[in-house]
Amino acid sequence: GTLSPGWSYTRNGYIRNNGNQQITLSMTTTDWNPATASVIGVSWNYSGGTITPGQVTAVTWTLTVPSTISGIQNFSFNIVITGSG
């Protein structure tokens, strides 16, 4: 969709632990295109709790667009979620 400077946007999703041990999650972003779009903030509401095998956890991601952003018409990036335990 269309993003406007100074606004925040949320999207919901689910993460399932398909492994056989408890995990905690971490998030990074990669491959910003263009690289200057990385000023857009990406956060989530995951609190760091343990996720047991088979458990599904609801997560909300928020993109925060700086009010000072300019010159970016289209962008893309990857959100990488890693489970460790």
Tab-separated table of C-alpha atoms in Angstrom:
chain	number	residue	atom	x	y	z
A	1	GLY	CA	0.000	0.000	0.000
A	2	THR	CA	0.883	3.649	0.196
A	3	LEU	CA	2.934	4.863	3.153
A	4	SER	CA	3.008	8.504	4.210
A	5	PRO	CA	5.777	10.364	6.074
A	6	GLY	CA	5.195	10.529	9.827
A	7	TRP	CA	2.764	7.617	9.939
A	8	SER	CA	2.950	4.145	11.452
A	9	TYR	CA	1.507	1.004	9.894
A	10	THR	CA	0.829	-2.339	11.548
A	11	ARG	CA	0.504	-5.834	10.174
A	12	ASN	CA	-0.357	-9.011	12.068
A	13	GLY	CA	1.056	-12.478	11.594
A	14	TYR	CA	1.730	-15.756	13.354
A	15	ILE	CA	4.889	-17.649	14.202
A	16	ARG	CA	4.798	-21.376	14.929
A	17	ASN	CA	7.536	-23.359	16.649
A	18	ASN	CA	7.825	-26.461	14.466
A	19	GLY	CA	10.878	-27.679	16.358
A	20	ASN	CA	11.203	-30.004	19.328
A	21	GLN	CA	12.646	-27.579	21.889
A	22	GLN	CA	11.644	-24.278	23.447
A	23	ILE	CA	12.880	-21.208	21.605
A	24	THR	CA	13.086	-17.465	21.883
A	25	LEU	CA	12.936	-15.247	18.831
A	26	SER	CA	15.025	-12.438	17.429
A	27	MET	CA	14.302	-10.185	14.470
A	28	THR	CA	16.524	-8.421	11.969
A	29	THR	CA	15.887	-6.685	8.682
A	30	THR	CA	18.002	-7.182	5.566
A	31	ASP	CA	18.272	-6.254	1.914
A	32	TRP	CA	16.770	-2.767	2.042
A	33	ASN	CA	16.172	-1.553	-1.494
A	34	PRO	CA	17.011	1.242	-1.837
A	35	ALA	CA	19.457	1.215	1.078
A	36	THR	CA	18.298	4.711	2.110
A	37	ALA	CA	14.884	3.248	3.009
A	38	SER	CA	16.457	1.635	6.083
A	39	VAL	CA	15.527	4.805	8.002
A	40	ILE	CA	12.034	3.328	8.155
A	41	GLY	CA	11.636	1.789	11.603
A	42	VAL	CA	10.523	-1.816	11.990
A	43	SER	CA	9.439	-3.126	15.395
A	44	TRP	CA	7.292	-5.920	16.783
A	45	ASN	CA	5.390	-6.662	19.960
A	46	TYR	CA	7.139	-9.950	20.779
A	47	SER	CA	8.140	-9.722	24.444
A	48	GLY	CA	10.978	-12.263	24.399
A	49	GLY	CA	9.059	-15.091	26.030
A	50	THR	CA	9.737	-18.745	25.398
A	51	ILE	CA	7.760	-20.478	22.645
A	52	THR	CA	7.185	-24.195	23.243
A	53	PRO	CA	7.135	-26.855	20.496
A	54	GLY	CA	3.895	-26.624	18.501
A	55	GLN	CA	2.950	-23.267	20.002
A	56	VAL	CA	1.656	-20.533	17.693
A	57	THR	CA	2.361	-16.948	18.725
A	58	ALA	CA	0.537	-13.921	17.320
A	59	VAL	CA	2.844	-11.046	16.456
A	60	THR	CA	2.227	-7.476	15.316
A	61	TRP	CA	4.856	-5.692	13.244
A	62	THR	CA	4.909	-1.907	13.003
A	63	LEU	CA	6.565	0.172	10.296
A	64	THR	CA	7.265	3.747	11.340
A	65	VAL	CA	7.978	6.182	8.530
A	66	PRO	CA	10.019	9.239	9.583
A	67	SER	CA	8.299	12.549	8.901
A	68	THR	CA	11.519	13.762	7.274
A	69	ILE	CA	11.763	10.970	4.696
A	70	SER	CA	11.942	12.041	1.062
A	71	GLY	CA	12.847	10.710	-2.345
A	72	ILE	CA	11.634	7.135	-1.818
A	73	GLN	CA	8.767	6.066	-4.045
A	74	ASN	CA	9.114	2.284	-3.714
A	75	PHE	CA	11.063	0.117	-1.306
A	76	SER	CA	11.468	-3.474	-0.210
A	77	PHE	CA	13.220	-5.380	2.552
A	78	ASN	CA	13.207	-8.723	4.324
A	79	ILE	CA	12.237	-9.415	7.912
A	80	VAL	CA	14.267	-12.333	9.255
A	81	ILE	CA	12.954	-14.096	12.370
A	82	THR	CA	15.382	-16.476	14.070
A	83	GLY	CA	14.471	-18.962	16.796
A	84	SER	CA	17.135	-20.094	19.249
A	85	GLY	CA	16.982	-22.239	22.282
